[in-house]
Structures are given as structure tokens and as C-alpha cells.
């Protein structure tokens, strides 16, 4: 059940965004006996893309990507969204997340869904070419398919298959696809993903569940809408032979109007699926290949953090169970993931938040989470600050951190899947930054 329809207009430098929307009643994981809903201001801010394909950006307040967010707030959103997915779905089930913004969201939704669907696979798209021990060194043997996200700053996506024959057989036999993304604005990406997967061998798909924090494509369901420049045809009509369902915390429709004579913009070159010159460390499988357990690499990564934190505080040794009895947590902690590497860093931030809240922790630390990104966004609106620097993957591209003022934090834990020395000098030269890297 949804609340009544509301509307608002967002004015941005390159035009205006007119929104009509309605909130969705959910059974909140914070109080299972009480219906709850997310309001527009709970979920979104708005900003301007540096992208000629689309001038506006929905900036999530619960995703931990462009705005620092408490891990507990993120976890609530993950679980509330997963709770909207129905029971008794046809199995096998594949949960797929969209790089780079939704790879943490998909893992969180997948983890919550596993209480009901323990055998569901998680698989994320990626823009970083991969290889595994049993595949061609260039990753060619393990690539399942590719697809295009038309409006994105980096449109090409890669999807990898499993080198395990049993897992690959289950993947190809998937009957339900749960596609997780931060938002849907036209539905084109969903159609592109489903089409690519079916062509790659997932021919038994019966149901597709588009599962997003916000869905702005619902005006496609109005089949009487006959206007110039109308949105694409209804999703159900574009996915023949498949039942199509939507799940979201808020839904609506948008209309963009260009400002008169907007200044031309040039988008940075960030559309690459190369591997980069920096080797990726072993962080477990959190979704770039099909997996049942996205947390398998966390214990090792946590140990890497604990060792780095001890050195950061000039401790000669530490006890895993008592480290925060020996060294109190700083007051303000920001954990930063990097590009697609956000799930294990999120789990670390969640672990730190829980440690800070223990009765014997002797601290009242505030922990928040955000991430570095290749997404170019202009200052203004929900983006109050921007840091730009070289990427840590050796791709030679600019990366960004938004709404992060380093001096606001006593400790910034920068989590990377490459070596520590791959991190830009902007971060290396800050005294309050702790770089956590896997052992290469």
C-alpha cells in the first residue's frame, strides 16, 4: 500500500526536475509490528551530473556512496528493501547488483534475503576486468556477458561466471532474477541486463524482480500516456515471457526541463573496463563472481585493519578481543570504501559502530561510511564538497570523494583492494588517514 501522491520541483543549474512520487509502506526491521515508510527527504538529495547524457543525479542518503551515512542506517535500508521481496519465489534465485553504486546494496539485500533463500547466489556487474585461477589470464574464459547502462558516465559493464561447474550449472538454471540498484529512472538498464543474461544462457528465467531504493519509472505503467518524448514501453511488455515485479521504498516519475542556453560541459574520461596496472589483493569473493557467502573474506580483512590500526597507534602488539579496551576509538570515524570495493569496508564500519556501542567500550564514537567513486558530479545541491585525486587501480583516471572534509574526522579508514602505496598522495599526506589494504 502506498501513501497519496506528492510533487516537488528541484531547480539545478542546467534545468529543473519535476517529481511526482509516493512513499511505500514497509514493515520496518526496526519494529516488526509497526508499518513504516521512507519520505523523500529521508532517501534523496539532488545534484548535477558532469555528464551530457543526463544533467541530474539522485543522491542517496542511505547508500553510503556520495553522502557519509551511519552503517546502521544503511543496514536498515538494506533489510527493509529485502523484506519487500515476496516469499515462495521460483528457485534457483540470482541476486544481481549494478556496479559501482549498488554493489554494497546488492550484497546487503542478498544477505537479508538468505534468511529465506539460503541458496540464492549473489553476482555483481563490474567495470574492472577480472581473472581467476582457473581461467584465461586475461579473464576471457570467465566472462559470462556484457551489457550497457545507457545514461551512465561509464556505460559498459562486465558480468562473470563461475569456474565451479556446479555453481555455474545453478547460475544458468536461475528461474528468478532479483536485480538490485539504487534507483531506476527508465528501466532500460534492467531490460539490457535481462536480455544479456538470457542470451548468455539463462534461458529458464521465469520472474524478474527490479528491487531499488527508489523507482522513478512508474509512469511507464500509464499506457494512455501519448506525448512527445514519452518514456519507453511498459517493462512487462519489454520482457516477453517473464513475470515482471517491482519493489522499492519510494516510487514516482520525473520530468526534466533544460535551462535556456546551458553552459557546455565536458565529462572526464572514466568509461573503461580495463583491469588497471595495480594488482587486486585477495579479499574473498563478495560478488564479482557468483557466491553464496559474500562475507567470506571479511575476517581476514578485519585482521588487516586491526594490524594497521595497532601500527597507526604505535602499539607493538594487540589482542583481537581487547584491542578497543587497550586503545579507545577516536570520537569521529569515517570508513571509506573505494569504487566497487565497498562491501567488506561496510562490514568493517558496521563492526566499528557495534564496538563503539558496547557497554565496556568506554567511548561514544560516531562511525559513518562513504566511498570513493569514479562518478563525476558538480558542486551544488546535495554535493557540498568534492575532493579529486588519482585512482588507486592504476587506470590513470580521476576519482572523487563527495561531502568529505578530512579535518572533520579524527580517523579516516580508507579501505582499498590494491596495495597501500597505490593510494593517491592526497590521502597519504593526511595524518588522520589509515589505509587498509589486503596482503598482496
Tab-separated table of C-alpha atoms in Angstrom:
chain	number	residue	atom	x	y	z
A	1	UNK	CA	0.000	0.000	0.000
A	2	UNK	CA	1.285	3.498	-0.851
A	3	UNK	CA	0.594	6.928	0.539
A	4	UNK	CA	-1.009	9.682	-1.517
A	5	UNK	CA	0.865	11.173	-4.426
A	6	UNK	CA	3.040	14.214	-3.789
A	7	UNK	CA	5.026	16.529	-6.045
A	8	UNK	CA	8.018	18.841	-5.876
A	9	UNK	CA	10.306	20.791	-8.192
A	10	UNK	CA	14.097	20.743	-7.889
A	11	UNK	CA	15.988	23.605	-9.527
A	12	UNK	CA	19.518	22.819	-10.699
A	13	UNK	CA	21.962	24.940	-12.732
A	14	UNK	CA	21.227	23.124	-16.005
A	15	UNK	CA	17.455	22.884	-15.607
A	16	UNK	CA	14.541	21.867	-13.419
A	17	UNK	CA	13.460	18.433	-12.239
A	18	UNK	CA	9.734	17.989	-11.638
A	19	UNK	CA	8.902	14.987	-9.479
A	20	UNK	CA	5.681	13.236	-8.615
A	21	UNK	CA	6.098	10.486	-6.055
A	22	UNK	CA	4.552	8.338	-3.371
A	23	UNK	CA	6.089	6.596	-0.399
A	24	UNK	CA	5.768	2.873	0.060
A	25	UNK	CA	4.651	1.351	3.348
A	26	UNK	CA	7.163	-1.205	4.581
A	27	UNK	CA	7.396	-3.391	7.629
A	28	UNK	CA	10.477	-1.884	9.187
A	29	UNK	CA	13.161	-4.168	10.559
A	30	UNK	CA	13.438	-1.736	13.451
A	31	UNK	CA	9.963	-2.607	14.725
A	32	UNK	CA	8.362	-5.625	13.098
A	33	UNK	CA	4.934	-4.726	14.474
A	34	UNK	CA	4.823	-1.237	13.016
A	35	UNK	CA	4.345	-0.115	9.430
A	36	UNK	CA	6.859	2.482	8.393
A	37	UNK	CA	7.738	4.461	5.289
A	38	UNK	CA	10.644	6.436	3.926
A	39	UNK	CA	9.960	10.039	2.967
A	40	UNK	CA	11.645	11.715	0.006
A	41	UNK	CA	13.864	13.771	2.292
A	42	UNK	CA	14.922	10.580	4.124
A	43	UNK	CA	16.148	8.960	0.939
A	44	UNK	CA	17.364	11.570	-1.511
A	45	UNK	CA	19.141	14.782	-2.227
A	46	UNK	CA	19.724	16.152	-5.727
A	47	UNK	CA	22.747	17.297	-7.678
A	48	UNK	CA	24.040	17.964	-11.179
A	49	UNK	CA	25.969	15.335	-13.111
A	50	UNK	CA	29.005	16.278	-15.151
A	51	UNK	CA	27.529	14.195	-17.932
A	52	UNK	CA	25.989	15.390	-21.221
A	53	UNK	CA	23.751	12.285	-21.365
A	54	UNK	CA	21.815	13.278	-18.238
A	55	UNK	CA	22.128	16.515	-16.296
A	56	UNK	CA	20.749	15.483	-12.895
A	57	UNK	CA	21.561	12.941	-10.211
A	58	UNK	CA	19.502	11.411	-7.433
A	59	UNK	CA	21.882	11.405	-4.446
A	60	UNK	CA	21.038	8.690	-1.947
A	61	UNK	CA	21.112	9.464	1.769
A	62	UNK	CA	21.060	5.790	2.804
A	63	UNK	CA	23.527	4.209	0.370
A	64	UNK	CA	26.850	5.439	1.772
A	65	UNK	CA	28.281	6.487	-1.587
A	66	UNK	CA	28.121	10.264	-2.033
A	67	UNK	CA	26.964	11.224	1.466
A	68	UNK	CA	28.505	9.692	4.623
A	69	UNK	CA	25.913	7.534	6.404
A	70	UNK	CA	25.820	5.583	9.666
A	71	UNK	CA	26.252	1.845	8.927
A	72	UNK	CA	23.141	1.067	10.960
A	73	UNK	CA	21.089	3.386	8.726
A	74	UNK	CA	22.411	1.590	5.665
A	75	UNK	CA	21.655	-1.823	7.177
A	76	UNK	CA	18.072	-0.792	7.950
A	77	UNK	CA	17.564	0.249	4.317
A	78	UNK	CA	19.120	-2.981	3.001
A	79	UNK	CA	16.870	-5.120	5.153
A	80	UNK	CA	13.717	-3.066	4.659
A	81	UNK	CA	14.185	-3.321	0.896
A	82	UNK	CA	14.824	-7.078	1.057
A	83	UNK	CA	11.687	-7.522	3.152
A	84	UNK	CA	9.619	-6.273	0.209
A	85	UNK	CA	10.696	-9.241	-1.921
A	86	UNK	CA	7.967	-11.920	-1.640
A	87	UNK	CA	8.195	-15.455	-0.327
A	88	UNK	CA	7.953	-18.639	-2.385
A	89	UNK	CA	9.822	-17.399	-5.426
A	90	UNK	CA	10.852	-19.952	-8.064
A	91	UNK	CA	14.365	-21.241	-7.420
A	92	UNK	CA	17.264	-21.120	-8.162
A	93	UNK	CA	17.487	-17.395	-7.387
A	94	UNK	CA	20.121	-14.967	-8.613
A	95	UNK	CA	20.595	-11.570	-6.930
A	96	UNK	CA	22.497	-9.236	-9.217
A	97	UNK	CA	23.791	-5.766	-8.335
A	98	UNK	CA	24.893	-2.902	-10.555
A	99	UNK	CA	28.431	-1.524	-10.397
A	100	UNK	CA	29.625	0.602	-8.941
A	101	UNK	CA	26.974	2.333	-6.912
A	102	UNK	CA	24.834	-0.657	-5.953
A	103	UNK	CA	27.371	-3.418	-5.256
A	104	UNK	CA	27.140	-2.873	-1.499
A	105	UNK	CA	23.376	-2.505	-1.645
A	106	UNK	CA	23.028	-5.789	-3.528
A	107	UNK	CA	25.209	-7.622	-1.013
A	108	UNK	CA	23.145	-6.229	1.850
A	109	UNK	CA	19.867	-7.207	0.189
A	110	UNK	CA	21.278	-10.643	-0.646
A	111	UNK	CA	22.429	-11.220	2.925
A	112	UNK	CA	18.989	-10.292	4.259
A	113	UNK	CA	17.254	-12.494	1.687
A	114	UNK	CA	19.338	-15.507	2.690
A	115	UNK	CA	17.271	-15.920	5.851
A	116	UNK	CA	14.528	-17.061	3.445
A	117	UNK	CA	16.550	-18.118	0.423
A	118	UNK	CA	19.816	-19.588	1.754
A	119	UNK	CA	20.835	-20.931	-1.666
A	120	UNK	CA	20.429	-17.646	-3.553
A	121	UNK	CA	23.513	-16.550	-5.473
A	122	UNK	CA	24.943	-13.029	-5.417
A	123	UNK	CA	26.606	-11.714	-8.575
A	124	UNK	CA	27.582	-8.108	-9.249
A	125	UNK	CA	28.443	-6.451	-12.504
A	126	UNK	CA	31.888	-4.878	-12.600
A	127	UNK	CA	33.902	-2.394	-14.616
A	128	UNK	CA	37.198	-3.990	-13.542
A	129	UNK	CA	38.356	-6.844	-15.781
A	130	UNK	CA	38.900	-9.979	-13.686
A	131	UNK	CA	40.559	-13.353	-13.876
A	132	UNK	CA	40.602	-16.286	-11.501
A	133	UNK	CA	42.964	-19.207	-11.012
A	134	UNK	CA	41.076	-21.500	-13.355
A	135	UNK	CA	40.504	-19.088	-16.211
A	136	UNK	CA	42.432	-17.481	-19.001
A	137	UNK	CA	44.949	-14.909	-17.615
A	138	UNK	CA	43.028	-12.152	-19.377
A	139	UNK	CA	39.706	-13.203	-17.899
A	140	UNK	CA	38.215	-14.148	-21.269
A	141	UNK	CA	37.211	-17.659	-20.214
A	142	UNK	CA	35.288	-16.470	-17.171
A	143	UNK	CA	33.344	-13.628	-18.771
A	144	UNK	CA	29.651	-14.515	-18.936
A	145	UNK	CA	28.285	-11.440	-20.707
A	146	UNK	CA	28.381	-7.673	-21.019
A	147	UNK	CA	25.688	-5.026	-21.093
A	148	UNK	CA	25.332	-1.285	-21.435
A	149	UNK	CA	23.927	1.254	-18.960
A	150	UNK	CA	22.954	3.883	-21.482
A	151	UNK	CA	22.847	7.052	-19.367
A	152	UNK	CA	25.866	6.303	-17.182
A	153	UNK	CA	29.203	8.085	-17.040
A	154	UNK	CA	30.718	4.599	-17.532
A	155	UNK	CA	28.274	2.669	-19.666
A	156	UNK	CA	29.987	-0.697	-20.130
A	157	UNK	CA	29.519	-3.480	-17.557
A	158	UNK	CA	31.051	-6.951	-17.300
A	159	UNK	CA	29.390	-9.990	-15.690
A	160	UNK	CA	31.481	-13.049	-14.808
A	161	UNK	CA	30.551	-16.695	-14.485
A	162	UNK	CA	31.783	-19.274	-12.003
A	163	UNK	CA	34.771	-21.573	-12.562
A	164	UNK	CA	32.973	-24.142	-10.379
A	165	UNK	CA	30.874	-26.385	-12.623
A	166	UNK	CA	28.159	-26.998	-10.013
A	167	UNK	CA	27.794	-23.290	-9.237
A	168	UNK	CA	27.774	-22.454	-12.939
A	169	UNK	CA	25.043	-25.014	-13.561
A	170	UNK	CA	22.906	-23.412	-10.845
A	171	UNK	CA	23.603	-19.943	-12.245
A	172	UNK	CA	22.418	-20.927	-15.725
A	173	UNK	CA	19.356	-22.649	-14.241
A	174	UNK	CA	18.197	-19.481	-12.435
A	175	UNK	CA	14.431	-19.069	-12.514
A	176	UNK	CA	14.205	-15.819	-10.533
A	177	UNK	CA	16.373	-12.762	-11.069
A	178	UNK	CA	16.394	-10.116	-8.338
A	179	UNK	CA	18.063	-7.068	-9.882
A	180	UNK	CA	19.239	-4.612	-7.232
A	181	UNK	CA	20.060	-0.983	-7.996
A	182	UNK	CA	19.973	2.300	-6.138
A	183	UNK	CA	17.375	3.751	-8.496
A	184	UNK	CA	15.531	3.082	-11.713
A	185	UNK	CA	14.742	6.017	-13.943
A	186	UNK	CA	13.710	4.494	-17.284
A	187	UNK	CA	14.015	0.734	-16.828
A	188	UNK	CA	16.400	0.489	-19.774
A	189	UNK	CA	19.246	-0.953	-17.697
A	190	UNK	CA	17.024	-3.719	-16.339
A	191	UNK	CA	15.949	-4.694	-19.843
A	192	UNK	CA	19.565	-4.629	-21.042
A	193	UNK	CA	20.691	-6.866	-18.156
A	194	UNK	CA	17.910	-9.412	-18.591
A	195	UNK	CA	18.427	-9.546	-22.348
A	196	UNK	CA	22.176	-10.062	-21.946
A	197	UNK	CA	21.709	-12.814	-19.345
A	198	UNK	CA	19.142	-14.672	-21.436
A	199	UNK	CA	21.413	-14.525	-24.462
A	200	UNK	CA	24.276	-15.814	-22.264
A	201	UNK	CA	22.374	-18.964	-21.313
A	202	UNK	CA	19.956	-18.042	-18.511
A	203	UNK	CA	17.042	-19.237	-20.606
A	204	UNK	CA	14.928	-20.565	-17.738
A	205	UNK	CA	14.155	-17.206	-16.144
A	206	UNK	CA	10.507	-17.003	-15.113
A	207	UNK	CA	10.455	-13.901	-12.912
A	208	UNK	CA	12.389	-10.633	-12.720
A	209	UNK	CA	12.147	-8.500	-9.579
A	210	UNK	CA	13.514	-4.964	-10.034
A	211	UNK	CA	14.461	-4.075	-6.465
A	212	UNK	CA	15.530	-0.473	-5.937
A	213	UNK	CA	15.662	2.122	-3.202
A	214	UNK	CA	13.726	4.475	-5.484
A	215	UNK	CA	11.896	3.698	-8.741
A	216	UNK	CA	11.243	6.678	-10.997
A	217	UNK	CA	9.980	4.663	-13.971
A	218	UNK	CA	6.424	4.001	-12.841
A	219	UNK	CA	4.862	6.393	-15.338
A	220	UNK	CA	5.635	3.731	-17.933
A	221	UNK	CA	2.710	1.811	-16.476
A	222	UNK	CA	0.355	4.516	-17.773
A	223	UNK	CA	-0.418	3.046	-21.185
A	224	UNK	CA	-2.642	6.028	-22.076
A	225	UNK	CA	0.286	8.421	-21.983
A	226	UNK	CA	0.806	9.571	-25.575
A	227	UNK	CA	3.149	12.540	-25.505
A	228	UNK	CA	6.180	13.577	-27.481
A	229	UNK	CA	9.318	12.137	-25.911
A	230	UNK	CA	7.324	9.695	-23.791
A	231	UNK	CA	9.198	7.144	-21.703
A	232	UNK	CA	9.816	3.650	-23.156
A	233	UNK	CA	7.115	0.987	-23.259
A	234	UNK	CA	5.972	-0.801	-20.131
A	235	UNK	CA	8.583	-3.093	-18.607
A	236	UNK	CA	6.259	-6.079	-18.653
A	237	UNK	CA	5.875	-5.637	-22.423
A	238	UNK	CA	9.617	-5.376	-22.969
A	239	UNK	CA	10.463	-8.627	-21.147
A	240	UNK	CA	8.459	-11.183	-23.102
A	241	UNK	CA	7.754	-14.473	-21.425
A	242	UNK	CA	8.824	-13.245	-17.979
A	243	UNK	CA	6.783	-12.079	-14.994
A	244	UNK	CA	7.997	-8.624	-14.023
A	245	UNK	CA	7.721	-7.194	-10.486
A	246	UNK	CA	8.950	-4.036	-8.756
A	247	UNK	CA	9.960	-3.467	-5.135
A	248	UNK	CA	11.061	-0.088	-3.798
A	249	UNK	CA	10.990	2.221	-0.805
A	250	UNK	CA	9.671	5.165	-2.827
A	251	UNK	CA	8.328	5.448	-6.361
A	252	UNK	CA	7.307	8.075	-8.823
A	253	UNK	CA	8.102	9.778	-12.112
A	254	UNK	CA	10.351	12.617	-13.230
A	255	UNK	CA	10.325	15.254	-15.928
A	256	UNK	CA	13.452	17.221	-16.799
A	257	UNK	CA	13.395	20.639	-18.448
A	258	UNK	CA	16.652	22.118	-19.723
A	259	UNK	CA	17.555	25.621	-18.676
A	260	UNK	CA	17.826	28.059	-21.608
A	261	UNK	CA	21.327	28.108	-23.114
A	262	UNK	CA	23.054	25.888	-20.519
A	263	UNK	CA	26.842	26.049	-20.471
A	264	UNK	CA	28.500	23.147	-22.304
A	265	UNK	CA	30.151	20.527	-20.115
A	266	UNK	CA	32.924	18.029	-20.688
A	267	UNK	CA	32.755	14.696	-18.887
A	268	UNK	CA	36.029	13.220	-17.576
A	269	UNK	CA	37.180	10.044	-19.283
A	270	UNK	CA	36.023	7.305	-16.882
A	271	UNK	CA	34.381	4.780	-19.225
A	272	UNK	CA	36.785	1.845	-19.128
A	273	UNK	CA	36.592	-1.808	-18.135
A	274	UNK	CA	40.357	-2.316	-18.055
A	275	UNK	CA	41.994	-4.111	-15.148
A	276	UNK	CA	44.468	-1.323	-14.344
A	277	UNK	CA	48.168	-1.636	-13.544
A	278	UNK	CA	47.647	-2.222	-9.800
A	279	UNK	CA	47.092	-5.857	-8.808
A	280	UNK	CA	43.987	-6.688	-6.788
A	281	UNK	CA	44.613	-8.263	-3.406
A	282	UNK	CA	42.821	-11.355	-2.177
A	283	UNK	CA	39.686	-10.094	-0.425
A	284	UNK	CA	37.470	-13.140	-0.902
A	285	UNK	CA	34.504	-13.333	-3.229
A	286	UNK	CA	31.924	-10.667	-2.448
A	287	UNK	CA	30.125	-10.810	-5.763
A	288	UNK	CA	32.361	-10.249	-8.769
A	289	UNK	CA	31.988	-13.990	-9.292
A	290	UNK	CA	28.836	-15.904	-8.241
A	291	UNK	CA	28.846	-16.546	-4.491
A	292	UNK	CA	26.618	-17.824	-1.709
A	293	UNK	CA	28.639	-16.127	1.044
A	294	UNK	CA	29.637	-12.524	0.398
A	295	UNK	CA	31.320	-12.275	3.821
A	296	UNK	CA	33.947	-14.979	3.346
A	297	UNK	CA	36.830	-12.514	3.109
A	298	UNK	CA	35.784	-10.300	5.999
A	299	UNK	CA	37.654	-11.979	8.862
A	300	UNK	CA	40.940	-11.653	7.019
A	301	UNK	CA	40.224	-8.039	6.086
A	302	UNK	CA	39.274	-7.269	9.685
A	303	UNK	CA	42.630	-8.682	10.788
A	304	UNK	CA	44.339	-6.403	8.259
A	305	UNK	CA	42.510	-3.442	9.777
A	306	UNK	CA	43.385	-4.446	13.341
A	307	UNK	CA	47.071	-4.780	12.495
A	308	UNK	CA	47.079	-1.460	10.631
A	309	UNK	CA	45.189	0.235	13.464
A	310	UNK	CA	47.701	-1.033	16.014
A	311	UNK	CA	50.592	0.347	13.969
A	312	UNK	CA	48.687	3.597	13.460
A	313	UNK	CA	48.507	3.977	17.245
A	314	UNK	CA	52.138	2.905	17.792
A	315	UNK	CA	51.147	-0.300	19.560
A	316	UNK	CA	53.701	-3.109	19.470
A	317	UNK	CA	51.047	-5.806	19.797
A	318	UNK	CA	47.357	-6.244	20.305
A	319	UNK	CA	44.790	-8.814	21.302
A	320	UNK	CA	41.967	-9.237	18.785
A	321	UNK	CA	39.369	-9.363	21.534
A	322	UNK	CA	40.741	-6.491	23.616
A	323	UNK	CA	42.102	-4.039	21.109
A	324	UNK	CA	39.453	-1.462	21.943
A	325	UNK	CA	39.998	-1.900	25.657
A	326	UNK	CA	43.647	-1.027	25.124
A	327	UNK	CA	43.086	1.815	22.655
A	328	UNK	CA	39.876	3.779	22.757
A	329	UNK	CA	38.262	4.574	19.451
A	330	UNK	CA	38.600	8.154	18.255
A	331	UNK	CA	35.499	10.283	18.565
A	332	UNK	CA	34.709	10.708	14.851
A	333	UNK	CA	35.458	7.873	12.426
A	334	UNK	CA	34.795	7.755	8.699
A	335	UNK	CA	35.270	4.486	6.829
A	336	UNK	CA	35.728	4.914	3.080
A	337	UNK	CA	35.320	2.136	0.577
A	338	UNK	CA	36.865	2.532	-2.864
A	339	UNK	CA	34.908	2.307	-6.108
A	340	UNK	CA	33.395	-1.210	-6.267
A	341	UNK	CA	35.210	-2.350	-3.132
A	342	UNK	CA	32.608	-1.312	-0.584
A	343	UNK	CA	31.030	-4.430	0.937
A	344	UNK	CA	33.886	-5.566	3.189
A	345	UNK	CA	34.609	-1.928	4.153
A	346	UNK	CA	30.921	-1.534	5.051
A	347	UNK	CA	31.101	-4.645	7.245
A	348	UNK	CA	34.179	-3.121	8.901
A	349	UNK	CA	32.304	0.140	9.524
A	350	UNK	CA	29.405	-1.844	10.964
A	351	UNK	CA	31.830	-3.750	13.201
A	352	UNK	CA	33.364	-0.477	14.412
A	353	UNK	CA	29.932	1.012	15.061
A	354	UNK	CA	28.984	-2.040	17.129
A	355	UNK	CA	32.295	-1.890	19.036
A	356	UNK	CA	31.709	1.772	19.832
A	357	UNK	CA	28.269	0.964	21.240
A	358	UNK	CA	29.361	-1.853	23.569
A	359	UNK	CA	28.849	-1.018	27.255
A	360	UNK	CA	32.524	-1.687	28.038
A	361	UNK	CA	33.925	0.236	25.058
A	362	UNK	CA	34.403	3.423	27.108
A	363	UNK	CA	33.739	5.534	24.029
A	364	UNK	CA	30.946	7.443	22.355
A	365	UNK	CA	32.454	7.296	18.877
A	366	UNK	CA	30.439	8.265	15.815
A	367	UNK	CA	31.064	5.998	12.820
A	368	UNK	CA	29.956	6.753	9.262
A	369	UNK	CA	30.555	5.172	5.886
A	370	UNK	CA	31.087	6.523	2.376
A	371	UNK	CA	33.162	5.649	-0.689
A	372	UNK	CA	35.486	6.902	-3.373
A	373	UNK	CA	33.934	6.877	-6.829
A	374	UNK	CA	34.668	7.486	-10.497
A	375	UNK	CA	31.322	9.298	-10.875
A	376	UNK	CA	31.781	12.981	-11.830
A	377	UNK	CA	29.303	15.270	-10.041
A	378	UNK	CA	29.207	19.065	-9.918
A	379	UNK	CA	29.267	21.013	-6.690
A	380	UNK	CA	25.881	22.251	-5.564
A	381	UNK	CA	22.674	20.870	-4.108
A	382	UNK	CA	23.400	17.692	-2.134
A	383	UNK	CA	27.108	17.900	-3.041
A	384	UNK	CA	28.676	20.444	-0.716
A	385	UNK	CA	32.319	19.400	-1.134
A	386	UNK	CA	34.390	17.479	-3.668
A	387	UNK	CA	37.870	16.012	-3.454
A	388	UNK	CA	39.512	14.832	-6.685
A	389	UNK	CA	42.596	12.617	-6.953
A	390	UNK	CA	44.149	9.802	-8.969
A	391	UNK	CA	42.542	6.370	-8.795
A	392	UNK	CA	44.237	3.553	-6.856
A	393	UNK	CA	43.712	0.925	-9.591
A	394	UNK	CA	46.351	2.325	-11.930
A	395	UNK	CA	43.801	3.294	-14.562
A	396	UNK	CA	45.048	6.852	-14.822
A	397	UNK	CA	41.598	8.310	-14.181
A	398	UNK	CA	40.319	10.855	-11.706
A	399	UNK	CA	38.393	9.625	-8.682
A	400	UNK	CA	36.267	11.661	-6.306
A	401	UNK	CA	35.089	11.795	-2.716
A	402	UNK	CA	31.975	13.835	-2.014
A	403	UNK	CA	30.844	15.596	1.143
A	404	UNK	CA	34.048	14.572	2.917
A	405	UNK	CA	36.006	17.262	4.720
A	406	UNK	CA	39.063	15.395	6.071
A	407	UNK	CA	39.509	17.743	9.029
A	408	UNK	CA	36.007	16.871	10.269
A	409	UNK	CA	37.184	13.352	11.185
A	410	UNK	CA	39.573	12.144	13.857
A	411	UNK	CA	40.182	8.970	11.865
A	412	UNK	CA	39.527	8.169	8.205
A	413	UNK	CA	39.855	4.466	7.434
A	414	UNK	CA	40.481	4.249	3.692
A	415	UNK	CA	39.813	0.694	2.515
A	416	UNK	CA	41.323	-0.462	-0.775
A	417	UNK	CA	41.697	-3.787	-2.575
A	418	UNK	CA	45.059	-2.728	-4.017
A	419	UNK	CA	48.366	-2.122	-2.246
A	420	UNK	CA	48.675	0.713	0.255
A	421	UNK	CA	51.133	2.614	-1.913
A	422	UNK	CA	48.573	2.738	-4.750
A	423	UNK	CA	46.640	5.417	-2.863
A	424	UNK	CA	46.966	8.997	-4.076
A	425	UNK	CA	49.214	11.395	-2.157
A	426	UNK	CA	46.155	13.437	-1.195
A	427	UNK	CA	45.315	10.650	1.259
A	428	UNK	CA	48.865	9.544	2.041
A	429	UNK	CA	49.760	13.026	3.261
A	430	UNK	CA	46.916	13.305	5.789
A	431	UNK	CA	47.851	12.412	9.376
A	432	UNK	CA	44.352	11.147	10.211
A	433	UNK	CA	44.088	8.654	7.324
A	434	UNK	CA	44.663	4.940	7.902
A	435	UNK	CA	44.937	2.952	4.665
A	436	UNK	CA	43.796	-0.665	4.998
A	437	UNK	CA	44.967	-2.968	2.257
A	438	UNK	CA	44.893	-6.763	1.846
A	439	UNK	CA	48.152	-8.659	1.822
A	440	UNK	CA	49.263	-8.919	-1.782
